[in-house]
Amino acid sequence: MDFVLDLADEYVFDAVWAKLVPLSAFSPEFNSSLKYIPSVSQSSWSSLVSHLPHPAIVLSDVYTNASHYSIPDVSAWPRDYIPRQLLSLSVITLLGIHVLYFLFAGLSYYFIFNHEMMRHPRFLKNQVKLEIQSSLQAFPVMTLLTLPIFQAEVMGYTRLYDGVDTYGYFYLVASVPLFLLFTDYCIYWIHRWLHHPIFYKTLHKPHHKWLIPTPFASHAFHPVDGFAQSVPYHLFVFLFPLHRMLYLVLFVAVNFWSIFIHDSDMITGHALEKVINGPAHHTLHHLYFNVNYGQYFTWADRYGGSYRQPDSSLDPLLEIQPAKPKAD
């Protein structure tokens, strides 16, 4: 997220924060290397924001190459000021999850999802609308819960690295299956515990409202549920080195996968069916609740005794009655 924040600061937020919390709103000061700089006339907005907290301003840095009778068009909140970072990260996260959700879920819904499923007897009235509403209600709280993790990442507490030569190409490639295996196993147990009666009714049952899910159900969680299942993705980079750009690619990819497995697909018989926990496996999870908790692979379910093999006889499409011909 630090890479994304740097880009956003460079092209958007530096200018935005200069307008929202301008340096000119704060009283000028004396500096050992500068003369007193006369104050400028303040607008009502500047007067308002002048009461906000701000870090100590080093005038010799701010006014380098600037006139002693004008104030540079910069913000009183520099890039490393934590309140600014938190607010910027909130905006980036909210925009990002909305774009990923509507882009990938929309593409999956229109090009992959079998719309015949919408005639299933357990497909709810206005379900797509309800799935979207549930997701949009969850996003702000999930963002708030995730914010401290992103802030820790920006402040350099993770093991993210930049140069490929830091750990070499072998580790760069090996870190992908390591990331997938670690997060898959963690999510398996988080997901399984969310099915415990203590947690299920409050936290996870809202997601199982969608017995025949569409891709828009992928993020239709209780926000604490959605956050809990995202923790392994963030935790990984605090424990293991991972290339910064690879982490960004994987983070987008896992969101795509979460959407992809919610298309109610029951295509069976492919070569990796007993290895990859795909859409057919997750369809069975929504129908039978206590099977196939994994995210990408079947190994944790096999080890935990919760695996159920997809079979064409279990296809929910078989429960759909043929459409009645229209009367002439």
JSON list of C-alpha atoms in Angstrom, two decimals, residues 146-282:
[
{"chain": "A", "resi": 146, "resn": "THR", "atom": "CA", "xyz": [-7.88, -2.76, 7.83]},
{"chain": "A", "resi": 147, "resn": "LEU", "atom": "CA", "xyz": [-6.55, 0.78, 8.16]},
{"chain": "A", "resi": 148, "resn": "PRO", "atom": "CA", "xyz": [-4.10, 0.11, 11.04]},
{"chain": "A", "resi": 149, "resn": "ILE", "atom": "CA", "xyz": [-2.53, -2.72, 9.03]},
{"chain": "A", "resi": 150, "resn": "PHE", "atom": "CA", "xyz": [-2.07, -0.52, 5.96]},
{"chain": "A", "resi": 151, "resn": "GLN", "atom": "CA", "xyz": [-0.65, 2.24, 8.16]},
{"chain": "A", "resi": 152, "resn": "ALA", "atom": "CA", "xyz": [1.87, -0.19, 9.67]},
{"chain": "A", "resi": 153, "resn": "GLU", "atom": "CA", "xyz": [2.82, -1.19, 6.13]},
{"chain": "A", "resi": 154, "resn": "VAL", "atom": "CA", "xyz": [3.35, 2.45, 5.11]},
{"chain": "A", "resi": 155, "resn": "MET", "atom": "CA", "xyz": [5.48, 3.03, 8.21]},
{"chain": "A", "resi": 156, "resn": "GLY", "atom": "CA", "xyz": [7.79, 0.18, 7.19]},
{"chain": "A", "resi": 157, "resn": "TYR", "atom": "CA", "xyz": [6.91, -2.53, 9.69]},
{"chain": "A", "resi": 158, "resn": "THR", "atom": "CA", "xyz": [6.45, -5.25, 7.07]},
{"chain": "A", "resi": 159, "resn": "ARG", "atom": "CA", "xyz": [9.09, -7.34, 5.27]},
{"chain": "A", "resi": 160, "resn": "LEU", "atom": "CA", "xyz": [8.19, -6.04, 1.83]},
{"chain": "A", "resi": 161, "resn": "TYR", "atom": "CA", "xyz": [11.22, -5.37, -0.36]},
{"chain": "A", "resi": 162, "resn": "ASP", "atom": "CA", "xyz": [11.93, -3.70, -3.70]},
{"chain": "A", "resi": 163, "resn": "GLY", "atom": "CA", "xyz": [14.97, -5.04, -5.51]},
{"chain": "A", "resi": 164, "resn": "VAL", "atom": "CA", "xyz": [14.71, -8.53, -7.01]},
{"chain": "A", "resi": 165, "resn": "ASP", "atom": "CA", "xyz": [18.38, -9.08, -6.15]},
{"chain": "A", "resi": 166, "resn": "THR", "atom": "CA", "xyz": [17.54, -8.73, -2.43]},
{"chain": "A", "resi": 167, "resn": "TYR", "atom": "CA", "xyz": [16.46, -12.38, -2.22]},
{"chain": "A", "resi": 168, "resn": "GLY", "atom": "CA", "xyz": [17.03, -13.51, -5.81]},
{"chain": "A", "resi": 169, "resn": "TYR", "atom": "CA", "xyz": [14.77, -14.86, -8.52]},
{"chain": "A", "resi": 170, "resn": "PHE", "atom": "CA", "xyz": [14.34, -18.27, -6.93]},
{"chain": "A", "resi": 171, "resn": "TYR", "atom": "CA", "xyz": [12.75, -16.79, -3.80]},
{"chain": "A", "resi": 172, "resn": "LEU", "atom": "CA", "xyz": [10.71, -14.36, -5.92]},
{"chain": "A", "resi": 173, "resn": "VAL", "atom": "CA", "xyz": [9.08, -17.33, -7.69]},
{"chain": "A", "resi": 174, "resn": "ALA", "atom": "CA", "xyz": [8.91, -19.52, -4.58]},
{"chain": "A", "resi": 175, "resn": "SER", "atom": "CA", "xyz": [7.20, -16.78, -2.57]},
{"chain": "A", "resi": 176, "resn": "VAL", "atom": "CA", "xyz": [4.05, -17.14, -4.71]},
{"chain": "A", "resi": 177, "resn": "PRO", "atom": "CA", "xyz": [3.19, -20.73, -3.66]},
{"chain": "A", "resi": 178, "resn": "LEU", "atom": "CA", "xyz": [4.37, -19.90, -0.14]},
{"chain": "A", "resi": 179, "resn": "PHE", "atom": "CA", "xyz": [1.91, -16.99, -0.03]},
{"chain": "A", "resi": 180, "resn": "LEU", "atom": "CA", "xyz": [-0.92, -19.13, -1.43]},
{"chain": "A", "resi": 181, "resn": "LEU", "atom": "CA", "xyz": [-0.30, -22.09, 0.89]},
{"chain": "A", "resi": 182, "resn": "PHE", "atom": "CA", "xyz": [0.07, -19.92, 4.00]},
{"chain": "A", "resi": 183, "resn": "THR", "atom": "CA", "xyz": [-3.04, -17.83, 3.33]},
{"chain": "A", "resi": 184, "resn": "ASP", "atom": "CA", "xyz": [-5.08, -20.84, 2.22]},
{"chain": "A", "resi": 185, "resn": "TYR", "atom": "CA", "xyz": [-4.37, -22.77, 5.43]},
{"chain": "A", "resi": 186, "resn": "CYS", "atom": "CA", "xyz": [-5.02, -19.74, 7.65]},
{"chain": "A", "resi": 187, "resn": "ILE", "atom": "CA", "xyz": [-8.27, -18.93, 5.86]},
{"chain": "A", "resi": 188, "resn": "TYR", "atom": "CA", "xyz": [-9.35, -22.56, 6.11]},
{"chain": "A", "resi": 189, "resn": "TRP", "atom": "CA", "xyz": [-9.23, -22.40, 9.92]},
{"chain": "A", "resi": 190, "resn": "ILE", "atom": "CA", "xyz": [-10.66, -18.89, 10.17]},
{"chain": "A", "resi": 191, "resn": "HIS", "atom": "CA", "xyz": [-13.50, -19.91, 7.87]},
{"chain": "A", "resi": 192, "resn": "ARG", "atom": "CA", "xyz": [-14.10, -23.12, 9.76]},
{"chain": "A", "resi": 193, "resn": "TRP", "atom": "CA", "xyz": [-14.20, -21.32, 13.12]},
{"chain": "A", "resi": 194, "resn": "LEU", "atom": "CA", "xyz": [-16.67, -18.84, 11.65]},
{"chain": "A", "resi": 195, "resn": "HIS", "atom": "CA", "xyz": [-18.99, -21.83, 11.25]},
{"chain": "A", "resi": 196, "resn": "HIS", "atom": "CA", "xyz": [-18.82, -22.55, 14.98]},
{"chain": "A", "resi": 197, "resn": "PRO", "atom": "CA", "xyz": [-22.19, -21.79, 16.61]},
{"chain": "A", "resi": 198, "resn": "ILE", "atom": "CA", "xyz": [-20.58, -19.12, 18.79]},
{"chain": "A", "resi": 199, "resn": "PHE", "atom": "CA", "xyz": [-19.69, -17.03, 15.72]},
{"chain": "A", "resi": 200, "resn": "TYR", "atom": "CA", "xyz": [-21.86, -18.32, 12.90]},
{"chain": "A", "resi": 201, "resn": "LYS", "atom": "CA", "xyz": [-25.22, -16.66, 13.58]},
{"chain": "A", "resi": 202, "resn": "THR", "atom": "CA", "xyz": [-23.80, -13.19, 14.09]},
{"chain": "A", "resi": 203, "resn": "LEU", "atom": "CA", "xyz": [-20.80, -13.10, 11.77]},
{"chain": "A", "resi": 204, "resn": "HIS", "atom": "CA", "xyz": [-20.99, -15.69, 9.01]},
{"chain": "A", "resi": 205, "resn": "LYS", "atom": "CA", "xyz": [-24.65, -16.48, 8.51]},
{"chain": "A", "resi": 206, "resn": "PRO", "atom": "CA", "xyz": [-25.22, -13.22, 6.57]},
{"chain": "A", "resi": 207, "resn": "HIS", "atom": "CA", "xyz": [-22.91, -14.55, 3.86]},
{"chain": "A", "resi": 208, "resn": "HIS", "atom": "CA", "xyz": [-24.71, -17.90, 3.73]},
{"chain": "A", "resi": 209, "resn": "LYS", "atom": "CA", "xyz": [-27.93, -16.10, 3.05]},
{"chain": "A", "resi": 210, "resn": "TRP", "atom": "CA", "xyz": [-26.90, -16.54, -0.59]},
{"chain": "A", "resi": 211, "resn": "LEU", "atom": "CA", "xyz": [-27.47, -20.27, -1.15]},
{"chain": "A", "resi": 212, "resn": "ILE", "atom": "CA", "xyz": [-27.14, -19.79, -4.89]},
{"chain": "A", "resi": 213, "resn": "PRO", "atom": "CA", "xyz": [-24.60, -16.97, -4.97]},
{"chain": "A", "resi": 214, "resn": "THR", "atom": "CA", "xyz": [-23.75, -14.69, -7.84]},
{"chain": "A", "resi": 215, "resn": "PRO", "atom": "CA", "xyz": [-20.32, -13.06, -8.19]},
{"chain": "A", "resi": 216, "resn": "PHE", "atom": "CA", "xyz": [-21.74, -10.03, -6.38]},
{"chain": "A", "resi": 217, "resn": "ALA", "atom": "CA", "xyz": [-22.06, -12.21, -3.23]},
{"chain": "A", "resi": 218, "resn": "SER", "atom": "CA", "xyz": [-18.27, -12.53, -3.05]},
{"chain": "A", "resi": 219, "resn": "HIS", "atom": "CA", "xyz": [-17.92, -9.53, -0.72]},
{"chain": "A", "resi": 220, "resn": "ALA", "atom": "CA", "xyz": [-21.42, -9.62, 0.80]},
{"chain": "A", "resi": 221, "resn": "PHE", "atom": "CA", "xyz": [-20.13, -10.38, 4.29]},
{"chain": "A", "resi": 222, "resn": "HIS", "atom": "CA", "xyz": [-20.62, -9.12, 7.76]},
{"chain": "A", "resi": 223, "resn": "PRO", "atom": "CA", "xyz": [-17.68, -6.66, 7.84]},
{"chain": "A", "resi": 224, "resn": "VAL", "atom": "CA", "xyz": [-15.94, -8.44, 10.73]},
{"chain": "A", "resi": 225, "resn": "ASP", "atom": "CA", "xyz": [-16.24, -11.72, 8.82]},
{"chain": "A", "resi": 226, "resn": "GLY", "atom": "CA", "xyz": [-14.78, -10.14, 5.69]},
{"chain": "A", "resi": 227, "resn": "PHE", "atom": "CA", "xyz": [-11.94, -8.56, 7.65]},
{"chain": "A", "resi": 228, "resn": "ALA", "atom": "CA", "xyz": [-11.14, -11.78, 9.54]},
{"chain": "A", "resi": 229, "resn": "GLN", "atom": "CA", "xyz": [-10.77, -13.73, 6.31]},
{"chain": "A", "resi": 230, "resn": "SER", "atom": "CA", "xyz": [-8.51, -11.03, 4.86]},
{"chain": "A", "resi": 231, "resn": "VAL", "atom": "CA", "xyz": [-6.08, -11.00, 7.81]},
{"chain": "A", "resi": 232, "resn": "PRO", "atom": "CA", "xyz": [-3.82, -13.81, 6.46]},
{"chain": "A", "resi": 233, "resn": "TYR", "atom": "CA", "xyz": [-3.07, -11.77, 3.31]},
{"chain": "A", "resi": 234, "resn": "HIS", "atom": "CA", "xyz": [-1.81, -8.89, 5.45]},
{"chain": "A", "resi": 235, "resn": "LEU", "atom": "CA", "xyz": [-0.15, -11.09, 8.06]},
{"chain": "A", "resi": 236, "resn": "PHE", "atom": "CA", "xyz": [2.04, -12.81, 5.49]},
{"chain": "A", "resi": 237, "resn": "VAL", "atom": "CA", "xyz": [4.14, -9.72, 4.74]},
{"chain": "A", "resi": 238, "resn": "PHE", "atom": "CA", "xyz": [4.81, -9.15, 8.44]},
{"chain": "A", "resi": 239, "resn": "LEU", "atom": "CA", "xyz": [6.26, -12.66, 8.71]},
{"chain": "A", "resi": 240, "resn": "PHE", "atom": "CA", "xyz": [7.86, -13.37, 5.33]},
{"chain": "A", "resi": 241, "resn": "PRO", "atom": "CA", "xyz": [9.71, -11.27, 2.75]},
{"chain": "A", "resi": 242, "resn": "LEU", "atom": "CA", "xyz": [7.68, -10.50, -0.37]},
{"chain": "A", "resi": 243, "resn": "HIS", "atom": "CA", "xyz": [8.44, -8.28, -3.31]},
{"chain": "A", "resi": 244, "resn": "ARG", "atom": "CA", "xyz": [6.39, -5.10, -3.09]},
{"chain": "A", "resi": 245, "resn": "MET", "atom": "CA", "xyz": [4.98, -5.24, -6.64]},
{"chain": "A", "resi": 246, "resn": "LEU", "atom": "CA", "xyz": [4.32, -8.98, -6.41]},
{"chain": "A", "resi": 247, "resn": "TYR", "atom": "CA", "xyz": [2.31, -8.37, -3.23]},
{"chain": "A", "resi": 248, "resn": "LEU", "atom": "CA", "xyz": [0.17, -5.82, -5.06]},
{"chain": "A", "resi": 249, "resn": "VAL", "atom": "CA", "xyz": [-0.44, -8.27, -7.93]},
{"chain": "A", "resi": 250, "resn": "LEU", "atom": "CA", "xyz": [-1.33, -11.10, -5.52]},
{"chain": "A", "resi": 251, "resn": "PHE", "atom": "CA", "xyz": [-3.65, -8.84, -3.53]},
{"chain": "A", "resi": 252, "resn": "VAL", "atom": "CA", "xyz": [-5.63, -8.03, -6.68]},
{"chain": "A", "resi": 253, "resn": "ALA", "atom": "CA", "xyz": [-5.54, -11.69, -7.78]},
{"chain": "A", "resi": 254, "resn": "VAL", "atom": "CA", "xyz": [-7.01, -13.03, -4.53]},
{"chain": "A", "resi": 255, "resn": "ASN", "atom": "CA", "xyz": [-9.88, -10.54, -4.79]},
{"chain": "A", "resi": 256, "resn": "PHE", "atom": "CA", "xyz": [-10.51, -11.79, -8.32]},
{"chain": "A", "resi": 257, "resn": "TRP", "atom": "CA", "xyz": [-10.43, -15.41, -7.11]},
{"chain": "A", "resi": 258, "resn": "SER", "atom": "CA", "xyz": [-12.92, -14.66, -4.33]},
{"chain": "A", "resi": 259, "resn": "ILE", "atom": "CA", "xyz": [-15.30, -13.29, -6.94]},
{"chain": "A", "resi": 260, "resn": "PHE", "atom": "CA", "xyz": [-14.67, -16.10, -9.42]},
{"chain": "A", "resi": 261, "resn": "ILE", "atom": "CA", "xyz": [-15.57, -18.93, -7.01]},
{"chain": "A", "resi": 262, "resn": "HIS", "atom": "CA", "xyz": [-18.97, -17.36, -6.30]},
{"chain": "A", "resi": 263, "resn": "ASP", "atom": "CA", "xyz": [-20.49, -18.00, -9.72]},
{"chain": "A", "resi": 264, "resn": "SER", "atom": "CA", "xyz": [-22.50, -21.14, -8.69]},
{"chain": "A", "resi": 265, "resn": "ASP", "atom": "CA", "xyz": [-20.63, -23.13, -11.33]},
{"chain": "A", "resi": 266, "resn": "MET", "atom": "CA", "xyz": [-20.66, -26.94, -11.05]},
{"chain": "A", "resi": 267, "resn": "ILE", "atom": "CA", "xyz": [-18.47, -27.88, -13.99]},
{"chain": "A", "resi": 268, "resn": "THR", "atom": "CA", "xyz": [-16.80, -31.13, -12.94]},
{"chain": "A", "resi": 269, "resn": "GLY", "atom": "CA", "xyz": [-14.33, -33.68, -14.24]},
{"chain": "A", "resi": 270, "resn": "HIS", "atom": "CA", "xyz": [-11.36, -31.39, -14.94]},
{"chain": "A", "resi": 271, "resn": "ALA", "atom": "CA", "xyz": [-7.79, -32.54, -14.23]},
{"chain": "A", "resi": 272, "resn": "LEU", "atom": "CA", "xyz": [-7.18, -30.35, -11.17]},
{"chain": "A", "resi": 273, "resn": "GLU", "atom": "CA", "xyz": [-10.55, -30.93, -9.53]},
{"chain": "A", "resi": 274, "resn": "LYS", "atom": "CA", "xyz": [-9.06, -32.80, -6.57]},
{"chain": "A", "resi": 275, "resn": "VAL", "atom": "CA", "xyz": [-6.35, -30.18, -6.04]},
{"chain": "A", "resi": 276, "resn": "ILE", "atom": "CA", "xyz": [-7.91, -26.77, -6.72]},
{"chain": "A", "resi": 277, "resn": "ASN", "atom": "CA", "xyz": [-10.80, -25.57, -4.56]},
{"chain": "A", "resi": 278, "resn": "GLY", "atom": "CA", "xyz": [-12.69, -23.95, -7.42]},
{"chain": "A", "resi": 279, "resn": "PRO", "atom": "CA", "xyz": [-16.21, -22.64, -8.07]},
{"chain": "A", "resi": 280, "resn": "ALA", "atom": "CA", "xyz": [-17.79, -26.13, -7.94]},
{"chain": "A", "resi": 281, "resn": "HIS", "atom": "CA", "xyz": [-16.31, -26.76, -4.49]},
{"chain": "A", "resi": 282, "resn": "HIS", "atom": "CA", "xyz": [-17.44, -23.40, -3.18]}
]
